[in-house]
Tab-separated table of N, CA and C in Angstrom:
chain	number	residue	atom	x	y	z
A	1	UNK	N	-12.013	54.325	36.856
A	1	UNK	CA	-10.946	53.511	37.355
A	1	UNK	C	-10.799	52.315	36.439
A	2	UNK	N	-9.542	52.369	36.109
A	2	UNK	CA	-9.432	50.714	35.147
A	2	UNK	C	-9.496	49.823	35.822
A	3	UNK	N	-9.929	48.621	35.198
A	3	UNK	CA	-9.971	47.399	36.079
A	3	UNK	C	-8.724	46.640	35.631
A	4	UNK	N	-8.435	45.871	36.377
A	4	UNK	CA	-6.696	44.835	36.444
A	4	UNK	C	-7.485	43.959	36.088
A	5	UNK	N	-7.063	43.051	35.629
A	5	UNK	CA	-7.100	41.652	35.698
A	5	UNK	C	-5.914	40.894	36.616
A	6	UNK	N	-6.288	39.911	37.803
A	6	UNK	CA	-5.330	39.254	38.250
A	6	UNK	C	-5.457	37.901	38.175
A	7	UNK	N	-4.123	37.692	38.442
A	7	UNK	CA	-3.802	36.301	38.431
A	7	UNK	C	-4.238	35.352	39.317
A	8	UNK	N	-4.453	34.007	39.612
A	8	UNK	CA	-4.937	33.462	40.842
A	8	UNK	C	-3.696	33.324	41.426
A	9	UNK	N	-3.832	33.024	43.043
A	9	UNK	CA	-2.429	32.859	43.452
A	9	UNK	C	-1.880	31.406	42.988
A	10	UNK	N	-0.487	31.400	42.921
A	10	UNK	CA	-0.079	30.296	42.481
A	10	UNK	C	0.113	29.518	43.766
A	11	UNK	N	-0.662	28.276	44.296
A	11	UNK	CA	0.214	27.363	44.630
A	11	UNK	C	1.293	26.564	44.922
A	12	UNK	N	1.997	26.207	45.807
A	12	UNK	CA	3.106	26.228	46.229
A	12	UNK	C	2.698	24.097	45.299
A	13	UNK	N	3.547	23.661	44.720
A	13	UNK	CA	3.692	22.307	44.115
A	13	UNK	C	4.184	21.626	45.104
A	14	UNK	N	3.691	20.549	46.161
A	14	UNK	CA	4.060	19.528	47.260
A	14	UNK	C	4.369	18.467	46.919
A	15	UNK	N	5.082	17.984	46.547
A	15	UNK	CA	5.555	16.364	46.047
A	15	UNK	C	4.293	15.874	47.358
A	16	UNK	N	4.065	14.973	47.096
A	16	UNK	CA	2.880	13.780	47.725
A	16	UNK	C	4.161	12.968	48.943
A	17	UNK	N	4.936	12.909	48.284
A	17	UNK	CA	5.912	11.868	49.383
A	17	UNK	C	6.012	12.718	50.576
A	18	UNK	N	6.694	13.924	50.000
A	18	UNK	CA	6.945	14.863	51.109
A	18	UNK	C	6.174	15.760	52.021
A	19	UNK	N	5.079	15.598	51.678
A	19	UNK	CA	3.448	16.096	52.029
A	19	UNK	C	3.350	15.080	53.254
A	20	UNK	N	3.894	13.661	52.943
A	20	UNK	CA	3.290	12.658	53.534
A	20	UNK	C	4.093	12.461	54.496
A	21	UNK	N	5.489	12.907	54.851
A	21	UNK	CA	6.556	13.148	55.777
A	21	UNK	C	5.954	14.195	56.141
A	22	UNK	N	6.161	15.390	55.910
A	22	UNK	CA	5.410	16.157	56.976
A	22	UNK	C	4.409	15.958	58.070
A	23	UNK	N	3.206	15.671	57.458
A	23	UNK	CA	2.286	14.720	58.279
A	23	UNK	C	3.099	13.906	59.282
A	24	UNK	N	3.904	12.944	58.862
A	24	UNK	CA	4.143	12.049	59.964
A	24	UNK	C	5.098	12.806	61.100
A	25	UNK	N	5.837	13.709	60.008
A	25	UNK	CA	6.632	14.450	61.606
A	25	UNK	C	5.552	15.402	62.542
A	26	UNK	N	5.112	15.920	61.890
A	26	UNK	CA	3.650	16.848	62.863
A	26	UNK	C	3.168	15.954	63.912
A	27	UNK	N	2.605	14.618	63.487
A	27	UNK	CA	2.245	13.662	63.614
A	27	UNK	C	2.955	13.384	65.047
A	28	UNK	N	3.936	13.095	65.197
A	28	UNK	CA	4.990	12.602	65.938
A	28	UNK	C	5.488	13.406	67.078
A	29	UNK	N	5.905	14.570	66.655
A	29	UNK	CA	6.095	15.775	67.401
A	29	UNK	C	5.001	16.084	68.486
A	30	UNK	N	3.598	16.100	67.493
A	30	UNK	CA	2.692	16.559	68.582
A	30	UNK	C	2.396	15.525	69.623
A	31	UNK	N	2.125	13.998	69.046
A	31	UNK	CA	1.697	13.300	69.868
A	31	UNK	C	2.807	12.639	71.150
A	32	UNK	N	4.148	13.285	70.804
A	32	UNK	CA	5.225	12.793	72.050
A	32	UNK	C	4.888	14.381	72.836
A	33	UNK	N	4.692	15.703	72.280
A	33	UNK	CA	4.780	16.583	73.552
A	33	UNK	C	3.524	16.881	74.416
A	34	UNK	N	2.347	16.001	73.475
A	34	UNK	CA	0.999	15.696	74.306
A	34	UNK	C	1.179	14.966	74.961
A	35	UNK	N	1.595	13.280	75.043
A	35	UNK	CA	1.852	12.031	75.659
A	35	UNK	C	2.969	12.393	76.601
A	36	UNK	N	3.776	13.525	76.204
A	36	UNK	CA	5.050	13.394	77.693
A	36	UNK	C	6.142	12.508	77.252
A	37	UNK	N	5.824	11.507	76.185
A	37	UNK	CA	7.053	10.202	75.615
A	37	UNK	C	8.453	10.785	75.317
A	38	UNK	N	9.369	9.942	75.995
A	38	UNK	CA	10.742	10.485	76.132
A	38	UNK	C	11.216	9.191	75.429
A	39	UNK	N	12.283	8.944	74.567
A	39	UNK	CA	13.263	8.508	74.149
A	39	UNK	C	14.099	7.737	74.426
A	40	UNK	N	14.230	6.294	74.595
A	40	UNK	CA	15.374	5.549	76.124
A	40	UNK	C	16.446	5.488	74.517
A	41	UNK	N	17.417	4.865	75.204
A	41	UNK	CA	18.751	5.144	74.683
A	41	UNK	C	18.771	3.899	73.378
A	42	UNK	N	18.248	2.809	73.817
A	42	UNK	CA	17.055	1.778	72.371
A	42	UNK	C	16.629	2.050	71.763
A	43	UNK	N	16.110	3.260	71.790
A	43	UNK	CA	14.791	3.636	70.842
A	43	UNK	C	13.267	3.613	71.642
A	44	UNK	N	13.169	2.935	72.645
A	44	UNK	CA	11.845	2.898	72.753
A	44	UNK	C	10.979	3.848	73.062
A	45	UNK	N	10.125	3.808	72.968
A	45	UNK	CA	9.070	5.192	73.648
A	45	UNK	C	9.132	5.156	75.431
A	46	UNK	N	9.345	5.591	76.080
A	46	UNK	CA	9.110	5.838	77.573
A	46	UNK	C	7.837	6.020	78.254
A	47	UNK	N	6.852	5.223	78.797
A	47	UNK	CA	5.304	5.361	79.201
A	47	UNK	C	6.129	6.463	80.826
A	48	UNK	N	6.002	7.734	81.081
A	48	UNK	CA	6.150	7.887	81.614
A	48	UNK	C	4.709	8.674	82.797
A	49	UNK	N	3.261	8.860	82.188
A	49	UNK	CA	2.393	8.741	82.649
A	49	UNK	C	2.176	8.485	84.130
A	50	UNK	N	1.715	9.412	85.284
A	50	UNK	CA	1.292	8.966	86.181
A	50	UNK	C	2.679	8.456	87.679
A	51	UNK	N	3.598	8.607	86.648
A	51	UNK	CA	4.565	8.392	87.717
A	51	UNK	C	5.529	9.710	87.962
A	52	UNK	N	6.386	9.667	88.951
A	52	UNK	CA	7.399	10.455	89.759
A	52	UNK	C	8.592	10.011	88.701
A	53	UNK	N	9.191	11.111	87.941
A	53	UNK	CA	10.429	10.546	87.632
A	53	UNK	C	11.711	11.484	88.278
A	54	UNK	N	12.245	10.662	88.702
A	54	UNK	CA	13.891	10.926	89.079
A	54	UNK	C	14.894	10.886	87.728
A	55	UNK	N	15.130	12.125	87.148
A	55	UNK	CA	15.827	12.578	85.784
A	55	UNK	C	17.644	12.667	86.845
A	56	UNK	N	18.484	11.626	86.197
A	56	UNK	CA	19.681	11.744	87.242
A	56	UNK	C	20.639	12.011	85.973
A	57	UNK	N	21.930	13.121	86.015
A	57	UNK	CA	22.948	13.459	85.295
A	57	UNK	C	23.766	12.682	85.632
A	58	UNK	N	24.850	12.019	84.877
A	58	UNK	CA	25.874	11.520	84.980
A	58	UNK	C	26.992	11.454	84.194
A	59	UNK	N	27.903	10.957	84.702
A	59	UNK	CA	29.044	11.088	84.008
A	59	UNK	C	30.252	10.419	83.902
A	60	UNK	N	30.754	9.603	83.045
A	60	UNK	CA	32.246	8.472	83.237
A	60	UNK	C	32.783	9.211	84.101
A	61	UNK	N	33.693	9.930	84.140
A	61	UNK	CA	34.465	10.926	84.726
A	61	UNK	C	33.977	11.211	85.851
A	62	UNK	N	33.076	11.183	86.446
A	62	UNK	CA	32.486	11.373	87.485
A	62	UNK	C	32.453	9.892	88.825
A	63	UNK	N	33.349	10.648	89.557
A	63	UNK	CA	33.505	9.665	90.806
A	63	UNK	C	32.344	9.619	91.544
A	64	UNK	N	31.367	10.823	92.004
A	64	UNK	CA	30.528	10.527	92.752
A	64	UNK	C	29.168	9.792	92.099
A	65	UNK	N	29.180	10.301	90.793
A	65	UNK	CA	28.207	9.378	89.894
A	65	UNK	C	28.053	7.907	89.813
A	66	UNK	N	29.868	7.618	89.535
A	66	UNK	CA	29.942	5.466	89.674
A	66	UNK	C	29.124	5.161	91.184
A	67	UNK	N	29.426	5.958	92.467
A	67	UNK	CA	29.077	5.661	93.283
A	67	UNK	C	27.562	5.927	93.574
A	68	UNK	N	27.303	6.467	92.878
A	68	UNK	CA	25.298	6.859	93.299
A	68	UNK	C	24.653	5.781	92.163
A	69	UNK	N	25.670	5.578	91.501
A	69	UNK	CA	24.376	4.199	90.591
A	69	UNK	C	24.202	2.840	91.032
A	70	UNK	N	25.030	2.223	91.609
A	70	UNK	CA	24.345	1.254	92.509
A	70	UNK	C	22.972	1.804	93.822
A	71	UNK	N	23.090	3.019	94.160
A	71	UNK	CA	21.946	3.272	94.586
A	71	UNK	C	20.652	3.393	94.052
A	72	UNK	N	20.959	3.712	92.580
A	72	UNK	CA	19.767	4.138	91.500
A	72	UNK	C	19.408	3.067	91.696
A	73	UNK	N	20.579	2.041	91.165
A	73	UNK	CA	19.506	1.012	90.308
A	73	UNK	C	18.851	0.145	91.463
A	74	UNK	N	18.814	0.372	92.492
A	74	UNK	CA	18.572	-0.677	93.862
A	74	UNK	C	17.101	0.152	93.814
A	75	UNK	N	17.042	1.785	93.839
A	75	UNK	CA	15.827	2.357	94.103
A	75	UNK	C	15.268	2.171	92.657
A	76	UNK	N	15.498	1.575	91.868
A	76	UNK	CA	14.835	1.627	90.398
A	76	UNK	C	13.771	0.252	90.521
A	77	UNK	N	14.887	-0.561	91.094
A	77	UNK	CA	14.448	-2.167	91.358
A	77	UNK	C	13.475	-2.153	91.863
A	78	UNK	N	13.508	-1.124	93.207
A	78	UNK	CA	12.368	-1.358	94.449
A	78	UNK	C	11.202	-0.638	94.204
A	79	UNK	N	11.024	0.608	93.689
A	79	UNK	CA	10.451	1.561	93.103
A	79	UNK	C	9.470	1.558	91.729
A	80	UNK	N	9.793	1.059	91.023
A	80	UNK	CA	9.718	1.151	89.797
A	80	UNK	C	8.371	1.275	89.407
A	81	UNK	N	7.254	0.759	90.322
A	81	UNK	CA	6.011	0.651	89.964
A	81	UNK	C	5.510	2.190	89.812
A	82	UNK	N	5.778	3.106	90.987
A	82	UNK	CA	5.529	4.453	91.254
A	82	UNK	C	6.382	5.473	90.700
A	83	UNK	N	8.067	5.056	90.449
A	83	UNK	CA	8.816	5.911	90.227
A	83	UNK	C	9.776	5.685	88.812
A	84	UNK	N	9.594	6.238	88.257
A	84	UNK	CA	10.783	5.815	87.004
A	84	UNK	C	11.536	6.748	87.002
A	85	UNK	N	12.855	6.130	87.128
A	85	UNK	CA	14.604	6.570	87.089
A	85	UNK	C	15.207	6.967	85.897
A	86	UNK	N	15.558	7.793	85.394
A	86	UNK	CA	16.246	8.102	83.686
A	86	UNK	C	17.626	8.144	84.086
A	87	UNK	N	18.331	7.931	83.215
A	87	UNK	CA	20.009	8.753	83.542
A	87	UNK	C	19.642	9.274	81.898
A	88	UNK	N	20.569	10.160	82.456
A	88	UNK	CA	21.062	11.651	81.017
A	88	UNK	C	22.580	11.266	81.645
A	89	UNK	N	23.588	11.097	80.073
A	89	UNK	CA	25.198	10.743	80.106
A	89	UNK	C	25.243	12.739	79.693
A	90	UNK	N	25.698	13.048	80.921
A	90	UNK	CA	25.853	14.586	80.783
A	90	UNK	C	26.641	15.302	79.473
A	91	UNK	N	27.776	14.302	79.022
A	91	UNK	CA	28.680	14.477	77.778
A	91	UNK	C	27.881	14.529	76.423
A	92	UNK	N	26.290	13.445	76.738
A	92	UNK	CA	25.768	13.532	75.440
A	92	UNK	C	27.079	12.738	74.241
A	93	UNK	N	27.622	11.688	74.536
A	93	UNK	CA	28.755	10.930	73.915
A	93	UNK	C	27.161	10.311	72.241
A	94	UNK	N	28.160	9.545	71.981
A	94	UNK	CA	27.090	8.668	70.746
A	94	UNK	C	26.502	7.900	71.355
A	95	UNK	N	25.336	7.444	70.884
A	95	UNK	CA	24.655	6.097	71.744
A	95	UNK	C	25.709	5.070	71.675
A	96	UNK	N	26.325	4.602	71.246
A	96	UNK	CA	26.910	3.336	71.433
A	96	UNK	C	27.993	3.573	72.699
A	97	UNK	N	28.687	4.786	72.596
A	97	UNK	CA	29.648	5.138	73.660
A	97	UNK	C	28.453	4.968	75.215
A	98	UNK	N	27.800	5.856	75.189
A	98	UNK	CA	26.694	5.786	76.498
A	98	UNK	C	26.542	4.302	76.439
A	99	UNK	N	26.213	3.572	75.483
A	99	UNK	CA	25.659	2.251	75.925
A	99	UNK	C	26.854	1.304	76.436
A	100	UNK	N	27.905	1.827	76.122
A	100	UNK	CA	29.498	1.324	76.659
A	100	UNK	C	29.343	1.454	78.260
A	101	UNK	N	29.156	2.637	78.561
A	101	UNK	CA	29.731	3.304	79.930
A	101	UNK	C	28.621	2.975	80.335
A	102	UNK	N	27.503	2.776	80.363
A	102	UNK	CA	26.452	2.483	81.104
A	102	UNK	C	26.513	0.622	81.147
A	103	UNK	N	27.126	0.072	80.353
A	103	UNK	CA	27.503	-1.712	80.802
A	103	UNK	C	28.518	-1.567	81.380
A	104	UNK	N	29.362	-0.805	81.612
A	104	UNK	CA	30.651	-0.514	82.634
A	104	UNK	C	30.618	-0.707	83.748
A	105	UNK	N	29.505	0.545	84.097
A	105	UNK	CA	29.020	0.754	85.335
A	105	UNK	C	27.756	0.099	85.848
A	106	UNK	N	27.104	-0.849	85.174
A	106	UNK	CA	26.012	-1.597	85.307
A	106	UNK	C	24.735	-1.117	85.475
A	107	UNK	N	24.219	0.240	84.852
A	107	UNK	CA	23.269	0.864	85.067
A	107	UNK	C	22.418	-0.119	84.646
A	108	UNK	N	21.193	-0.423	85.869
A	108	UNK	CA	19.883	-1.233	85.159
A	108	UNK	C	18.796	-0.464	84.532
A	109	UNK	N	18.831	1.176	85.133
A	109	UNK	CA	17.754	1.656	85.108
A	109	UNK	C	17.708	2.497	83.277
A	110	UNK	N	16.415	2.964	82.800
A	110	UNK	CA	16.346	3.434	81.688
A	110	UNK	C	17.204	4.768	81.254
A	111	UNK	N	17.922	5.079	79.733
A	111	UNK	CA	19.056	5.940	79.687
A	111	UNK	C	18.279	6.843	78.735
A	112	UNK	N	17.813	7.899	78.610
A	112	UNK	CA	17.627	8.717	77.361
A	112	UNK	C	18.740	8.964	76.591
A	113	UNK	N	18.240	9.159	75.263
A	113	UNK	CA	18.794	9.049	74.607
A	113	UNK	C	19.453	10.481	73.863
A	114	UNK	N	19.139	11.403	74.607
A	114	UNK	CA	19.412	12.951	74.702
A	114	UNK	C	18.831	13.534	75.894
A	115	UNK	N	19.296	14.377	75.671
A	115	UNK	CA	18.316	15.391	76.913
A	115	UNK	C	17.547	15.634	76.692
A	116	UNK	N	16.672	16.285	76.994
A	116	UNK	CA	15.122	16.745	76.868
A	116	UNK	C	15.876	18.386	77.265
A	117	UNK	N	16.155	18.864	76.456
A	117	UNK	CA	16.621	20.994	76.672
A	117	UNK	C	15.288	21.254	76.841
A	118	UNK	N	15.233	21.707	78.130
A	118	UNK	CA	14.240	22.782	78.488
A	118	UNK	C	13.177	22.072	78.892
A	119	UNK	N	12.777	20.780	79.006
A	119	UNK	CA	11.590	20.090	79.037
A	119	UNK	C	10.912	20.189	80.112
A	120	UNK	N	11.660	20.560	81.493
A	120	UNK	CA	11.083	21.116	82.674
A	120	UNK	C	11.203	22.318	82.986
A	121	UNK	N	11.461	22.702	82.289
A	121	UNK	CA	11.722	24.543	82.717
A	121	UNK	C	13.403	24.389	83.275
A	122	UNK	N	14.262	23.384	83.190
A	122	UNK	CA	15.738	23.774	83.760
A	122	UNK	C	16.490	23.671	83.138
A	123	UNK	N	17.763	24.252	83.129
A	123	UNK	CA	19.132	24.209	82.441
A	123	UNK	C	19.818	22.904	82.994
A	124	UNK	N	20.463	22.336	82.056
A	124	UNK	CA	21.348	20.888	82.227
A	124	UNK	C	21.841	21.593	83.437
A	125	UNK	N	21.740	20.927	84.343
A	125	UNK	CA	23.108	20.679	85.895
A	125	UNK	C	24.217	21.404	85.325
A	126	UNK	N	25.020	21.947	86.361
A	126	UNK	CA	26.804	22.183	86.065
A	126	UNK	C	26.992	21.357	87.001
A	127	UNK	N	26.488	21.108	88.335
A	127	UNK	CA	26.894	20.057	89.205
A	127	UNK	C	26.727	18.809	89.189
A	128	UNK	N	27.405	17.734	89.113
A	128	UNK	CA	27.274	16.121	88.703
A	128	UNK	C	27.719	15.447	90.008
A	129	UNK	N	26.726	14.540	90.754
A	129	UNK	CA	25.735	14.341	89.829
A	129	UNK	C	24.192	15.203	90.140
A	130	UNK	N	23.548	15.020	89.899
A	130	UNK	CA	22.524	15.739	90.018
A	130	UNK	C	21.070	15.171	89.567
A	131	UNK	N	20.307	15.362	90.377
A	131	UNK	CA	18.905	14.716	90.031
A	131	UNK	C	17.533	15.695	89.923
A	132	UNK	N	16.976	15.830	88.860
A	132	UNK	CA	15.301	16.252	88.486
A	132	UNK	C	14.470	15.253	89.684
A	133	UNK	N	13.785	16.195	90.235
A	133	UNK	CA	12.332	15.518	90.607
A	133	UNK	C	11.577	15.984	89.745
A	134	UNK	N	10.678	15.016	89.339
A	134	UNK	CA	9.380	15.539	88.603
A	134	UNK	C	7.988	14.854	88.959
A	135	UNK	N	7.058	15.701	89.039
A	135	UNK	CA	6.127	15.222	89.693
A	135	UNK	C	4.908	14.235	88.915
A	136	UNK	N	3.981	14.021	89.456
A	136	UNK	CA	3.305	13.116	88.463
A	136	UNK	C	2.700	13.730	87.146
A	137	UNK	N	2.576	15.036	87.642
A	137	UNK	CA	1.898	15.615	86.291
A	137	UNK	C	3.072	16.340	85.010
A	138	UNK	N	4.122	15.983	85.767
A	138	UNK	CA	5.053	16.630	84.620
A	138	UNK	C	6.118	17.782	84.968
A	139	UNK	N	5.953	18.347	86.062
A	139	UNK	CA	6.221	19.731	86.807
A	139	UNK	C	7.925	19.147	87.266
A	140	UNK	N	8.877	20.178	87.135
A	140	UNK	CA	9.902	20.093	87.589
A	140	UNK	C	9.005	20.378	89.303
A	141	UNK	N	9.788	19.605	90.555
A	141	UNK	CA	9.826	20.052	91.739
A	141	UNK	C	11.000	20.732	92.668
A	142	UNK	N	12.010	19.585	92.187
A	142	UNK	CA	13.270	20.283	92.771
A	142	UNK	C	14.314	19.382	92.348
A	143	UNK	N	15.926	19.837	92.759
A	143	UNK	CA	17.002	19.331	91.907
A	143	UNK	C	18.039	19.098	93.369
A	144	UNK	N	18.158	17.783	93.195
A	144	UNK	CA	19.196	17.313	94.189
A	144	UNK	C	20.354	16.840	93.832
A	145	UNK	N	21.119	17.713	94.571
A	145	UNK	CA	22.464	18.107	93.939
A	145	UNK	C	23.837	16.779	94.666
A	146	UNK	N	24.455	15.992	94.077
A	146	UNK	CA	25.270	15.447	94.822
A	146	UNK	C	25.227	14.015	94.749
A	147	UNK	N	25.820	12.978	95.473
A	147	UNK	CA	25.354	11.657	95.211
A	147	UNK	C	24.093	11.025	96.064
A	148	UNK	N	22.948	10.463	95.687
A	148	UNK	CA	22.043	10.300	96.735
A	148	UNK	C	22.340	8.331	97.064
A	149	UNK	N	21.353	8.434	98.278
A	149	UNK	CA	21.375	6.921	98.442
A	149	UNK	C	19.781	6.438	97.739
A	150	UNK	N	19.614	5.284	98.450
A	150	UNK	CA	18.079	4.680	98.231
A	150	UNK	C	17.310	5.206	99.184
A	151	UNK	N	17.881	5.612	100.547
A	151	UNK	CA	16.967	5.983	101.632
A	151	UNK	C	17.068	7.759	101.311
A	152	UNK	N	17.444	8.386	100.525
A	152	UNK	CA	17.261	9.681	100.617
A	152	UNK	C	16.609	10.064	99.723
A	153	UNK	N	16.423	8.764	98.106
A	153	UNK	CA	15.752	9.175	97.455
A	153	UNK	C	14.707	9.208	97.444
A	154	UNK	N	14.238	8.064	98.543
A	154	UNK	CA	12.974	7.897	99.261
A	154	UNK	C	12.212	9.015	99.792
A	155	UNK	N	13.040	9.384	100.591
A	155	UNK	CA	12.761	11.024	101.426
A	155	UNK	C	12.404	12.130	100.557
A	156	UNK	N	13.057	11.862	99.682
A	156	UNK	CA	12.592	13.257	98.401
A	156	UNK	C	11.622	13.463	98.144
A	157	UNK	N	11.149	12.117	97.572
A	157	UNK	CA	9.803	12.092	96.841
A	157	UNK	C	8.809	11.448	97.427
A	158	UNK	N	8.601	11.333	98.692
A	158	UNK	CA	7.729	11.213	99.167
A	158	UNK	C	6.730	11.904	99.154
A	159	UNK	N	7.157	13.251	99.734
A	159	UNK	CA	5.538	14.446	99.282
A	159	UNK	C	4.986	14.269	97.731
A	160	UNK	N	5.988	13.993	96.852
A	160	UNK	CA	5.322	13.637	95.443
A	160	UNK	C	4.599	12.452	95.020
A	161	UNK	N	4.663	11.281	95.751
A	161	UNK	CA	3.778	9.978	95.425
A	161	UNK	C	2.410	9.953	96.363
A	162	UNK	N	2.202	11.274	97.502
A	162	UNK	CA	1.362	10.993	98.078
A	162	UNK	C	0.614	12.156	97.423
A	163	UNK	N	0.513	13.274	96.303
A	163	UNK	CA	0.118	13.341	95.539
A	163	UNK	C	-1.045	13.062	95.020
C-alpha cells in the first residue's frame, strides 16, 4: 500500500477583534437566557428574579388598553415589590414611537423593548389587551384576556405569590 502524505488541516484565520466580539455576544446571550434579563424600552437590563410578572399587550389603537393602564400603573405602584408589570406595544412601532404613546397614555410601569418570541412557550395575543402571568420561576401560568382592574389583577396572582 502506498503511503500519502497529508496535509495538516488548515485553520480557519480569526481576526482577534472579531474573535473578541464573538466572545462578548456568547457572552451576553448566555448570561441574559441564564439570568432571565429582559430589555426595558431604555436599554436597561430588567432584574426580573424572584418575582410574578404580569407581561400586558397593548396598543394605541386600542380602546380597552388606554383604559386598563391606569389600572396597571396603580397595581405597578402598589405591587411592585412582589410583582413586576411589562407592557409589550403589540405593533412593535420604533422605540421612540412606543416611547411617544406610552407618555400619551402615561404608562409608569416598565416597556420592553421587543417581545420576547417564544420566551414562555406562547404566541403574541391576537386579543388586546391581554396579559402573561408568569410565575416566580419563569413558567408561563395563564393569559388574561381583556381589560383588567387592580382588584382582579390581584385575584390572578395570588396563587402565584403564595408560591
Amino acid at each position: 500500500m502506498p503511503v500519502v502524505a497529508s496535509r495538516p488541516a488548515k485553520r480557519p484565520n480569526l481576526n482577534p477583534v472579531a474573535a473578541l466580539l464573538l466572545l462578548i455576544a456568547l457572552a451576553i446571550g448566555g448570561c441574559e437566557s441564564r439570568s432571565g434579563g429582559l430589555i426595558a424600552l431604555n436599554g436597561d437590563r430588567l432584574e426580573t428574579g424572584g418575582k410574578v410578572l404580569l407581561v400586558n399587550y397593548w396598543a394605541e389603537w386600542c380602546a380597552p388598553c388606554r383604559e386598563e393602564i391606569p389600572e396597571l400603573n396603580d397595581f405597578y405602584r402598589e405591587h411592585g415589590e412582589q410583582v413586576l408589570v411589562l407592557g409589550i406595544n403589540f405593533d412593535q412601532p420604533p422605540v421612540e414611537e412606543v416611547q411617544r404613546q406610552a407618555d400619551k397614555f402615561g404608562i409608569a410601569f416598565p416597556l420592553l423593548a421587543a417581545a420576547p418570541k417564544g420566551r414562555w412557550g406562547q404566541a403574541v395575543p391576537q386579543v388586546l389587551p391581554s396579559t402573561f402571568i408568569i410565575d416566580r420561576s419563569g413558567q408561563w401560568q395563564r393569559t388574561l384576556v381583556g381589560p383588567q382592574t387592580a382588584t382582579s389583577l390581584q385575584e390572578a396572582i395570588r396563587p402565584y405569590l403564595e408560591q
